[in-house]
Amino acid sequence: MSAAADLEDLTHSYGREIFARLSHAPAPLPLGPAWWDERLMEWSMSDDALKVQLFRFIDALPLLHSPAQIAGHLREYFAELGPRLPGWMRLGLRVLPTNGVGGRLLAKAAQFNAERLAQRFIAGASVPEVLKVVAGLRRRSLGFTIDLLGEATITESEADHYQGEYLRLLAGLSEPVNRWPAIDAIDTDPVTGPLPRVNVSIKLSSLYSQFDPIDPEGTSRAVRARLRPVLRLARQQRAFVNVDMEQYAFKDLTLRIFREVLDEDEFRDWPDVGIAIQVYLRDCAADLENLARWVERRGTPVWVRLIKGAYWDYETITAAQQDWPVPVFTRKEETDANYERLTRFLLENRALLRPAFGSHNVRSLAYTLALADQMNVPRRAYEIQMLYGMADPMKDALASLGQRVRVYTPFGQLLPGMAYLVRRLLENTANESFLRASFTEHVPEEQLLMNPLQKARSAELGARNSSNDVYVSRSPFRNEPLTDFSREGNRLSFAQALKDVAGQLGRNYPPIVDNKPLTTTATIEVRNPSHRSQVIGRCGQATAEQATLAIKAAKAALDGWRDASAPTRADFLRRAAVVMRRRRFELAAWQVYESGKQWREADGDVAEAIDFCDYYAAEWLRLAVPRRRDLPGEENETLYDPRGVAVVIAPWNFPLAILCGMTTAALVTGNTVVMKPAEQSSVVAAKLMEIFLEIGLPPGVVSYLPGIGEEVGPTLVSHPDVALVAFTGSRGVGLLLNRQAAETPEGQDHVKRVLAEMGGKNAIIVDGDADLDEAVLGVVHSAFGYQGQKCSACSRVIVLETIYDQFLPRLIEATRGLKIAPAEDPGSTIGPVIDETARRRILDTIAKAKGEAKLVYAGDVGNLAEEGWYVAPHIFADVPPTAAIAREEIFGPVLAVLKARDLDHALQLASGVPYALTGGLYTRSPNSIARVKRAFRVGNLYINRKITGALVDRQPFGGFKLSGIGSKAGGPDYLLQFVLPRTITENTMRRGFAPLSESSGTGPAVEGGI
């Protein structure tokens, strides 16, 4: 028999032995706490929708303080299930008490049961409680590793707190635990000798609020500064530290920090440290290989905790949303097979990477035991790790086989622990969970012990005739994926683009009309807002006469461009998109220098420009097909003609995307265009014109006309040959253009069409039950992303009074942690505003607001004030709704915080401004969501996410009231604004007969003649 067959036989033998020992485990006492827990699990697993609603309620419960809130959320969550609920439960929901003694009893019962359920998975909230739990584990000959709960660190004070908690935990556990009697089964390794008894697991992201793979150097520096004291104390106390692995985006950075800190002289010879590796990731084999090679150079081994991973849903959803490659295996059997492959790698390299195998899957564990036996690895030269509160009989079964078992034991308060609890519950009840299959659905042992490679082959055959497990868009249009800056190659490419563009600064860019440059006597000197002494380029300042020349060229080219076929014009847009993809990082780098956009902001702008090209090309091919309504003897078609010469007046805050979007929409529909970019971003506009020339647009179809708005604007808008004006910018200018365009001077035979996107005074409502981690981060990103210089930015946050005092301090601290730096710094979260005019206007607004509201936070730009046009974030609290800061658009990093009595009051405040562009809501109440959807009437409403970052086709963008004139950019009706509908009717009947047509039938109803 082959070694592989022997291994498979031995695996099955171990598996059957484990199952046999499990069968002897005592059952929970009927009606006891453990028995009720099992009934709850079985009940939730009977219906996935029911499970989701139950866990949503548990997740929200810590923020529900009144009986009315608890009863209300129970009704809201479970009422959504409708007839799927048992009749008795539907009746019970209707009569839930919301006040009085009954309401108080309901609240206490719900909180008590949730806390009791949490205690099954969470060891305690204090060191004495944890000591009691780990003493119990050791009595069962089980080791432990303590995990400090907390899902998100969003402020630097929280990072300091987590560091302090790790230090207190190490100090509080080490002295008593090290005094306890030794237990050879868990305290000694047969190869290396005594093991640390105290074992702590750490999430590196908890040690820095700005943990971000886009800035690996800055993040590593900040994390290591807080990590060193923890490692130092652990070494002094002879404790073990394991670094946990989190979401995929953090993986490479986590590995980097792990290696960098352990390569330092102080820790290079320390072996009592390890890291988790997630085998559901497709590239984890390479990570293990790299770790092994690093350990060879370091000279001291480390431990590796091999786990399957707990973020599968998050990773697949994120990949689908971003259109990135899915980083995880999409089928469980693939992950299980990879686990076995890497189990072999760890055991073969155990002198470098000391193995710890984390799993609750009997097949995986039996394979580990069998392979170790086959390789003659001593039983306790590796260990098994399992989660506290899950599969306790399995832990005891493995310990009884002489295996060292360590229990991953969470520690912390219930509130930050709820997210962990919900994740554990989801793992316990997932459709593909081994525990569910083995203990609840009673799948036969032999099926559970089947080799995952065999399962994978069977699943692959079945998958060939079925849809993929992972979501795939069915739309013919696909958004251009944003760059994943957690990948080192992307970071290096972007940094190289910045270097390349830096060598091209200071060049001249003349106006382009009829595809030829024009000579100008004056120039616009465009400067870098991060470093105002640096000239990005000099753009020829067009005159009114040259504006007239551009319109004349556009009119001359109109007939030929209009008569080009729809596929021809669409193909030009697609070719432009191809060029933008090729020059993507270069175009983004120009925006970093010219517009002060940080890396992600600049990259997103280029991606949106690409989207506009591809989307409008596809949309025009759809709209260009004439609509036919034929009858016998009559043919009718409705088609679209271009309006004529279009003037595009673009802003500086999205220097490529908005200019490209308005221009390509006009072009693909057959109009010719004069582009007038903002003075501050005329160089990026010149780059767009370069692309139009590269793809071969005919002369006159597009002109590039940089200039001062007050000098060329009136000529462009009032010229009788201009049919359409597309504008994005301030309300004052937009309304002025609308008035000017409404005039019909002598010789003008049409009424100009004006499209104007004019900004907003956008609000986010934070409900009383909102997830504070999500709400605070969402508000910070919405308010201060790109320094608040987005028309969609949040400038008002309206917080219900029940949560106001919790929300405001965290908002302030999260804002305090933002890094103010030049835009080319990858760690920059606050860069410069666009120019001195903007800086002065924002500072004047802040000065005025100090007399209207309470300034609770004012950042400091320090020496950067001498370098560029910087304004630090400012937060005003207790803002009256009548204050100017609550009503007027600011376009800078200034946020007004308003307090609302209840949701109705919040909606009243949110809607009480003359704008209606974007808005947001953070809540966990289905009823609140439904209410806000109806009542918060804005162009783009976002629920439980930030209110910036609309994507073409997914979130068509635009508002109403004084926020805009026209339809939504990137939406299915946007191109209709650039065309004139025409209907053509032809009578085809001659002498009583008509030619046959596809839509008029197959022939005459009867045959006839004389």
CSV table of N, CA and C in Angstrom, one decimal, residues 567-690:
chain,number,residue,atom,x,y,z
A,567,PRO,N,-21.8,53.8,-33.6
A,567,PRO,CA,-20.6,53.0,-33.2
A,567,PRO,C,-19.3,53.7,-33.4
A,568,THR,N,-19.2,54.6,-34.4
A,568,THR,CA,-18.0,55.3,-34.6
A,568,THR,C,-17.7,56.2,-33.4
A,569,ARG,N,-18.7,57.0,-33.0
A,569,ARG,CA,-18.5,57.9,-31.9
A,569,ARG,C,-18.3,57.2,-30.6
A,570,ALA,N,-19.0,56.1,-30.4
A,570,ALA,CA,-18.8,55.3,-29.2
A,570,ALA,C,-17.4,54.7,-29.2
A,571,ASP,N,-16.9,54.3,-30.4
A,571,ASP,CA,-15.5,53.7,-30.4
A,571,ASP,C,-14.5,54.7,-30.0
A,572,PHE,N,-14.7,56.0,-30.3
A,572,PHE,CA,-13.7,57.0,-29.9
A,572,PHE,C,-13.7,57.1,-28.4
A,573,LEU,N,-14.8,57.0,-27.7
A,573,LEU,CA,-14.8,57.0,-26.2
A,573,LEU,C,-14.1,55.8,-25.7
A,574,ARG,N,-14.3,54.7,-26.3
A,574,ARG,CA,-13.7,53.4,-25.8
A,574,ARG,C,-12.2,53.5,-26.0
A,575,ARG,N,-11.7,54.1,-27.1
A,575,ARG,CA,-10.3,54.2,-27.3
A,575,ARG,C,-9.7,55.2,-26.3
A,576,ALA,N,-10.5,56.3,-25.9
A,576,ALA,CA,-10.0,57.2,-24.9
A,576,ALA,C,-9.8,56.4,-23.6
A,577,ALA,N,-10.8,55.6,-23.3
A,577,ALA,CA,-10.7,54.8,-22.0
A,577,ALA,C,-9.4,53.9,-22.0
A,578,VAL,N,-9.1,53.3,-23.2
A,578,VAL,CA,-7.9,52.5,-23.3
A,578,VAL,C,-6.7,53.3,-23.0
A,579,VAL,N,-6.6,54.5,-23.5
A,579,VAL,CA,-5.4,55.3,-23.3
A,579,VAL,C,-5.3,55.7,-21.8
A,580,MET,N,-6.5,56.0,-21.2
A,580,MET,CA,-6.5,56.4,-19.8
A,580,MET,C,-6.0,55.2,-18.9
A,581,ARG,N,-6.4,54.0,-19.2
A,581,ARG,CA,-6.0,52.9,-18.5
A,581,ARG,C,-4.4,52.8,-18.6
A,582,ARG,N,-3.9,53.0,-19.8
A,582,ARG,CA,-2.5,52.9,-19.9
A,582,ARG,C,-1.7,54.0,-19.2
A,583,ARG,N,-2.3,55.2,-19.1
A,583,ARG,CA,-1.7,56.3,-18.4
A,583,ARG,C,-2.3,56.6,-17.0
A,584,ARG,N,-2.9,55.5,-16.5
A,584,ARG,CA,-3.7,55.7,-15.3
A,584,ARG,C,-2.9,56.4,-14.1
A,585,PHE,N,-1.8,55.8,-13.7
A,585,PHE,CA,-1.1,56.4,-12.6
A,585,PHE,C,-0.4,57.7,-12.9
A,586,GLU,N,-0.1,57.9,-14.2
A,586,GLU,CA,0.5,59.2,-14.6
A,586,GLU,C,-0.6,60.3,-14.4
A,587,LEU,N,-1.8,60.0,-15.0
A,587,LEU,CA,-2.9,61.0,-14.8
A,587,LEU,C,-3.2,61.3,-13.4
A,588,ALA,N,-3.2,60.2,-12.6
A,588,ALA,CA,-3.5,60.4,-11.1
A,588,ALA,C,-2.4,61.3,-10.5
A,589,ALA,N,-1.1,61.0,-10.9
A,589,ALA,CA,0.0,61.8,-10.3
A,589,ALA,C,-0.1,63.3,-10.6
A,590,TRP,N,-0.6,63.6,-11.8
A,590,TRP,CA,-0.8,65.0,-12.2
A,590,TRP,C,-1.8,65.6,-11.2
A,591,GLN,N,-2.8,64.9,-10.8
A,591,GLN,CA,-3.8,65.4,-9.9
A,591,GLN,C,-3.2,65.6,-8.5
A,592,VAL,N,-2.4,64.7,-8.1
A,592,VAL,CA,-1.7,64.8,-6.8
A,592,VAL,C,-1.0,66.2,-6.7
A,593,TYR,N,-0.3,66.5,-7.8
A,593,TYR,CA,0.5,67.8,-7.8
A,593,TYR,C,-0.4,69.0,-8.0
A,594,GLU,N,-1.3,68.9,-9.0
A,594,GLU,CA,-2.1,70.1,-9.4
A,594,GLU,C,-3.2,70.4,-8.5
A,595,SER,N,-3.9,69.3,-8.0
A,595,SER,CA,-5.2,69.5,-7.3
A,595,SER,C,-5.1,69.2,-5.8
A,596,GLY,N,-3.9,68.7,-5.4
A,596,GLY,CA,-3.7,68.3,-3.9
A,596,GLY,C,-4.6,67.1,-3.6
A,597,LYS,N,-4.8,66.2,-4.5
A,597,LYS,CA,-5.6,65.0,-4.2
A,597,LYS,C,-4.6,63.9,-3.7
A,598,GLN,N,-5.0,63.2,-2.6
A,598,GLN,CA,-4.2,62.1,-2.1
A,598,GLN,C,-4.3,60.9,-3.1
A,599,TRP,N,-3.5,59.9,-2.9
A,599,TRP,CA,-3.4,58.8,-3.8
A,599,TRP,C,-4.7,58.2,-4.2
A,600,ARG,N,-5.5,57.8,-3.2
A,600,ARG,CA,-6.8,57.1,-3.5
A,600,ARG,C,-7.7,58.1,-4.2
A,601,GLU,N,-7.7,59.4,-3.8
A,601,GLU,CA,-8.7,60.3,-4.4
A,601,GLU,C,-8.3,60.5,-5.8
A,602,ALA,N,-7.0,60.7,-6.2
A,602,ALA,CA,-6.6,60.9,-7.5
A,602,ALA,C,-6.9,59.6,-8.4
A,603,ASP,N,-6.6,58.5,-7.8
A,603,ASP,CA,-6.8,57.2,-8.6
A,603,ASP,C,-8.3,57.0,-8.8
A,604,GLY,N,-9.1,57.3,-7.9
A,604,GLY,CA,-10.6,57.2,-8.1
A,604,GLY,C,-11.1,58.2,-9.1
A,605,ASP,N,-10.5,59.3,-9.2
A,605,ASP,CA,-10.9,60.3,-10.2
A,605,ASP,C,-10.6,59.8,-11.7
A,606,VAL,N,-9.5,59.2,-11.8
A,606,VAL,CA,-9.1,58.6,-13.2
A,606,VAL,C,-10.1,57.4,-13.5
A,607,ALA,N,-10.3,56.6,-12.5
A,607,ALA,CA,-11.2,55.4,-12.7
A,607,ALA,C,-12.6,55.9,-13.1
A,608,GLU,N,-13.1,57.0,-12.5
A,608,GLU,CA,-14.4,57.5,-12.8
A,608,GLU,C,-14.4,58.1,-14.3
A,609,ALA,N,-13.3,58.7,-14.7
A,609,ALA,CA,-13.2,59.2,-16.1
A,609,ALA,C,-13.3,58.0,-17.1
A,610,ILE,N,-12.6,56.9,-16.8
A,610,ILE,CA,-12.7,55.7,-17.6
A,610,ILE,C,-14.1,55.2,-17.6
A,611,ASP,N,-14.8,55.2,-16.5
A,611,ASP,CA,-16.1,54.7,-16.4
A,611,ASP,C,-17.1,55.6,-17.3
A,612,PHE,N,-16.9,56.9,-17.2
A,612,PHE,CA,-17.8,57.7,-18.1
A,612,PHE,C,-17.6,57.4,-19.5
A,613,CYS,N,-16.4,57.2,-20.0
A,613,CYS,CA,-16.1,56.8,-21.4
A,613,CYS,C,-16.8,55.5,-21.8
A,614,ASP,N,-16.6,54.5,-21.0
A,614,ASP,CA,-17.2,53.2,-21.3
A,614,ASP,C,-18.7,53.2,-21.1
A,615,TYR,N,-19.2,53.8,-20.1
A,615,TYR,CA,-20.6,53.8,-19.8
A,615,TYR,C,-21.4,54.6,-20.9
A,616,TYR,N,-20.9,55.8,-21.2
A,616,TYR,CA,-21.7,56.6,-22.1
A,616,TYR,C,-21.6,56.0,-23.5
A,617,ALA,N,-20.5,55.3,-23.9
A,617,ALA,CA,-20.4,54.6,-25.1
A,617,ALA,C,-21.5,53.5,-25.2
A,618,ALA,N,-21.6,52.8,-24.2
A,618,ALA,CA,-22.6,51.7,-24.1
A,618,ALA,C,-24.0,52.3,-24.1
A,619,GLU,N,-24.2,53.3,-23.4
A,619,GLU,CA,-25.6,53.9,-23.3
A,619,GLU,C,-26.0,54.5,-24.6
A,620,TRP,N,-25.0,55.1,-25.3
A,620,TRP,CA,-25.4,55.7,-26.6
A,620,TRP,C,-25.8,54.7,-27.7
A,621,LEU,N,-25.1,53.5,-27.6
A,621,LEU,CA,-25.4,52.5,-28.6
A,621,LEU,C,-26.8,51.9,-28.3
A,622,ARG,N,-27.2,52.0,-27.0
A,622,ARG,CA,-28.6,51.6,-26.7
A,622,ARG,C,-29.6,52.7,-27.1
A,623,LEU,N,-29.3,53.9,-26.9
A,623,LEU,CA,-30.3,55.0,-27.2
A,623,LEU,C,-30.3,55.3,-28.7
A,624,ALA,N,-29.2,55.1,-29.4
A,624,ALA,CA,-29.2,55.4,-30.8
A,624,ALA,C,-30.0,54.6,-31.7
A,625,VAL,N,-30.5,53.5,-31.2
A,625,VAL,CA,-31.4,52.6,-32.0
A,625,VAL,C,-32.8,53.3,-32.1
A,626,PRO,N,-33.2,53.7,-33.2
A,626,PRO,CA,-34.5,54.4,-33.3
A,626,PRO,C,-35.7,53.5,-32.7
A,627,ARG,N,-36.5,54.2,-32.0
A,627,ARG,CA,-37.7,53.5,-31.5
A,627,ARG,C,-38.8,53.5,-32.6
A,628,ARG,N,-39.2,52.3,-32.9
A,628,ARG,CA,-40.2,52.1,-34.0
A,628,ARG,C,-41.5,51.8,-33.5
A,629,ARG,N,-42.6,52.3,-34.2
A,629,ARG,CA,-44.0,52.0,-33.9
A,629,ARG,C,-44.7,51.9,-35.2
A,630,ASP,N,-44.5,50.8,-36.0
A,630,ASP,CA,-45.0,50.7,-37.3
A,630,ASP,C,-46.4,50.1,-37.4
A,631,LEU,N,-47.2,50.5,-38.3
A,631,LEU,CA,-48.5,50.0,-38.6
A,631,LEU,C,-48.6,49.6,-40.0
A,632,PRO,N,-49.5,48.8,-40.5
A,632,PRO,CA,-49.7,48.6,-41.9
A,632,PRO,C,-49.9,49.9,-42.7
A,633,GLY,N,-49.0,50.1,-43.6
A,633,GLY,CA,-49.0,51.3,-44.4
A,633,GLY,C,-48.4,52.6,-43.7
A,634,GLU,N,-47.9,52.4,-42.6
A,634,GLU,CA,-47.3,53.6,-41.9
A,634,GLU,C,-46.1,53.2,-41.1
A,635,GLU,N,-45.0,53.9,-41.2
A,635,GLU,CA,-43.8,53.6,-40.5
A,635,GLU,C,-43.5,54.9,-39.6
A,636,ASN,N,-43.2,54.6,-38.3
A,636,ASN,CA,-42.9,55.7,-37.4
A,636,ASN,C,-41.6,55.4,-36.6
A,637,GLU,N,-40.7,56.3,-36.6
A,637,GLU,CA,-39.5,56.1,-35.8
A,637,GLU,C,-39.2,57.4,-35.0
A,638,THR,N,-38.8,57.2,-33.8
A,638,THR,CA,-38.3,58.3,-32.9
A,638,THR,C,-36.8,58.2,-32.7
A,639,LEU,N,-36.1,59.2,-33.0
A,639,LEU,CA,-34.6,59.1,-32.9
A,639,LEU,C,-34.1,60.4,-32.2
A,640,TYR,N,-32.8,60.4,-32.0
A,640,TYR,CA,-32.2,61.6,-31.3
A,640,TYR,C,-31.2,62.2,-32.2
A,641,ASP,N,-31.2,63.6,-32.2
A,641,ASP,CA,-30.2,64.4,-32.8
A,641,ASP,C,-29.4,65.2,-31.8
A,642,PRO,N,-28.2,65.5,-32.1
A,642,PRO,CA,-27.4,66.3,-31.1
A,642,PRO,C,-28.0,67.7,-31.1
A,643,ARG,N,-27.8,68.4,-30.0
A,643,ARG,CA,-28.3,69.8,-29.9
A,643,ARG,C,-27.4,70.8,-30.7
A,644,GLY,N,-26.1,70.5,-30.7
A,644,GLY,CA,-25.3,71.4,-31.5
A,644,GLY,C,-23.9,71.6,-30.8
A,645,VAL,N,-23.5,72.8,-30.7
A,645,VAL,CA,-22.2,73.2,-30.0
A,645,VAL,C,-22.5,73.2,-28.5
A,646,ALA,N,-21.7,72.5,-27.8
A,646,ALA,CA,-21.8,72.4,-26.3
A,646,ALA,C,-20.6,73.1,-25.7
A,647,VAL,N,-20.8,73.9,-24.7
A,647,VAL,CA,-19.7,74.4,-23.9
A,647,VAL,C,-19.7,73.7,-22.5
A,648,VAL,N,-18.5,73.2,-22.2
A,648,VAL,CA,-18.4,72.4,-20.9
A,648,VAL,C,-17.5,73.3,-20.0
A,649,ILE,N,-18.0,73.7,-18.9
A,649,ILE,CA,-17.3,74.4,-17.9
A,649,ILE,C,-17.2,73.6,-16.6
A,650,ALA,N,-15.9,73.2,-16.4
A,650,ALA,CA,-15.7,72.1,-15.4
A,650,ALA,C,-15.0,72.7,-14.1
A,651,PRO,N,-15.1,72.0,-13.0
A,651,PRO,CA,-14.5,72.4,-11.7
A,651,PRO,C,-13.1,71.8,-11.6
A,652,TRP,N,-12.5,72.3,-10.5
A,652,TRP,CA,-11.1,71.8,-10.2
A,652,TRP,C,-11.1,70.6,-9.3
A,653,ASN,N,-12.2,70.3,-8.6
A,653,ASN,CA,-12.1,69.3,-7.5
A,653,ASN,C,-12.1,67.8,-8.1
A,654,PHE,N,-12.8,67.7,-9.3
A,654,PHE,CA,-12.6,66.4,-10.0
A,654,PHE,C,-12.1,66.7,-11.4
A,655,PRO,N,-10.8,67.1,-11.5
A,655,PRO,CA,-10.3,67.8,-12.7
A,655,PRO,C,-10.4,66.9,-14.0
A,656,LEU,N,-10.3,65.6,-13.8
A,656,LEU,CA,-10.4,64.8,-15.0
A,656,LEU,C,-11.8,64.2,-15.2
A,657,ALA,N,-12.3,63.6,-14.1
A,657,ALA,CA,-13.6,62.9,-14.2
A,657,ALA,C,-14.8,63.7,-14.6
A,658,ILE,N,-15.0,64.9,-14.0
A,658,ILE,CA,-16.1,65.7,-14.4
A,658,ILE,C,-16.0,66.3,-15.7
A,659,LEU,N,-14.8,66.8,-16.0
A,659,LEU,CA,-14.5,67.4,-17.4
A,659,LEU,C,-14.7,66.3,-18.4
A,660,CYS,N,-14.2,65.1,-18.2
A,660,CYS,CA,-14.3,64.0,-19.1
A,660,CYS,C,-15.8,63.6,-19.3
A,661,GLY,N,-16.4,63.5,-18.1
A,661,GLY,CA,-17.8,63.0,-18.2
A,661,GLY,C,-18.7,63.9,-19.0
A,662,MET,N,-18.7,65.2,-18.7
A,662,MET,CA,-19.6,66.1,-19.4
A,662,MET,C,-19.2,66.2,-20.9
A,663,THR,N,-17.9,66.2,-21.2
A,663,THR,CA,-17.4,66.2,-22.6
A,663,THR,C,-17.8,65.0,-23.4
A,664,THR,N,-17.5,63.8,-22.8
A,664,THR,CA,-17.8,62.6,-23.6
A,664,THR,C,-19.3,62.4,-23.8
A,665,ALA,N,-20.1,62.8,-22.8
A,665,ALA,CA,-21.5,62.7,-23.0
A,665,ALA,C,-22.0,63.6,-24.1
A,666,ALA,N,-21.4,64.8,-24.3
A,666,ALA,CA,-21.8,65.6,-25.4
A,666,ALA,C,-21.2,65.0,-26.7
A,667,LEU,N,-20.0,64.5,-26.7
A,667,LEU,CA,-19.4,64.0,-27.9
A,667,LEU,C,-20.1,62.8,-28.4
A,668,VAL,N,-20.4,61.8,-27.6
A,668,VAL,CA,-20.9,60.6,-28.1
A,668,VAL,C,-22.3,60.8,-28.7
A,669,THR,N,-23.1,61.8,-28.2
A,669,THR,CA,-24.4,62.1,-28.7
A,669,THR,C,-24.4,62.9,-30.0
A,670,GLY,N,-23.1,63.3,-30.4
A,670,GLY,CA,-23.0,64.0,-31.7
A,670,GLY,C,-22.8,65.5,-31.6
A,671,ASN,N,-22.7,66.0,-30.4
A,671,ASN,CA,-22.4,67.4,-30.3
A,671,ASN,C,-20.9,67.7,-30.4
A,672,THR,N,-20.5,68.9,-30.8
A,672,THR,CA,-19.1,69.3,-30.7
A,672,THR,C,-18.9,70.1,-29.4
A,673,VAL,N,-17.7,70.2,-28.9
A,673,VAL,CA,-17.5,70.7,-27.5
A,673,VAL,C,-16.3,71.7,-27.5
A,674,VAL,N,-16.6,72.7,-26.7
A,674,VAL,CA,-15.5,73.6,-26.3
A,674,VAL,C,-15.3,73.4,-24.8
A,675,MET,N,-14.1,72.9,-24.4
A,675,MET,CA,-13.9,72.6,-23.0
A,675,MET,C,-13.2,73.8,-22.3
A,676,LYS,N,-13.9,74.3,-21.3
A,676,LYS,CA,-13.3,75.4,-20.5
A,676,LYS,C,-13.0,74.9,-19.1
A,677,PRO,N,-11.8,74.4,-18.8
A,677,PRO,CA,-11.5,73.9,-17.4
A,677,PRO,C,-11.4,75.0,-16.4
A,678,ALA,N,-11.4,74.6,-15.1
A,678,ALA,CA,-11.1,75.6,-14.1
A,678,ALA,C,-9.6,76.0,-14.2
A,679,GLU,N,-9.4,77.2,-13.8
A,679,GLU,CA,-8.0,77.7,-13.9
A,679,GLU,C,-7.1,76.9,-13.1
A,680,GLN,N,-7.5,76.4,-11.9
A,680,GLN,CA,-6.6,75.7,-11.0
A,680,GLN,C,-6.3,74.3,-11.5
A,681,SER,N,-7.0,73.8,-12.4
A,681,SER,CA,-6.7,72.4,-12.9
A,681,SER,C,-6.6,72.4,-14.4
A,682,SER,N,-6.0,73.4,-15.0
A,682,SER,CA,-5.9,73.4,-16.5
A,682,SER,C,-4.9,72.5,-17.1
A,683,VAL,N,-3.9,72.1,-16.2
A,683,VAL,CA,-2.9,71.1,-16.8
A,683,VAL,C,-3.5,69.7,-17.0
A,684,VAL,N,-4.3,69.3,-16.0
A,684,VAL,CA,-4.9,68.0,-16.1
A,684,VAL,C,-5.9,68.0,-17.3
A,685,ALA,N,-6.6,69.1,-17.5
A,685,ALA,CA,-7.4,69.3,-18.7
A,685,ALA,C,-6.6,69.2,-20.0
A,686,ALA,N,-5.4,69.7,-20.0
A,686,ALA,CA,-4.6,69.6,-21.1
A,686,ALA,C,-4.2,68.2,-21.4
A,687,LYS,N,-4.0,67.4,-20.4
A,687,LYS,CA,-3.7,66.0,-20.5
A,687,LYS,C,-4.9,65.2,-21.2
A,688,LEU,N,-6.1,65.6,-20.8
A,688,LEU,CA,-7.3,65.0,-21.5
A,688,LEU,C,-7.3,65.4,-22.9
A,689,MET,N,-7.0,66.7,-23.2
A,689,MET,CA,-7.0,67.1,-24.7
A,689,MET,C,-5.9,66.3,-25.4
A,690,GLU,N,-4.8,66.0,-24.8
A,690,GLU,CA,-3.8,65.1,-25.4
A,690,GLU,C,-4.3,63.8,-25.8
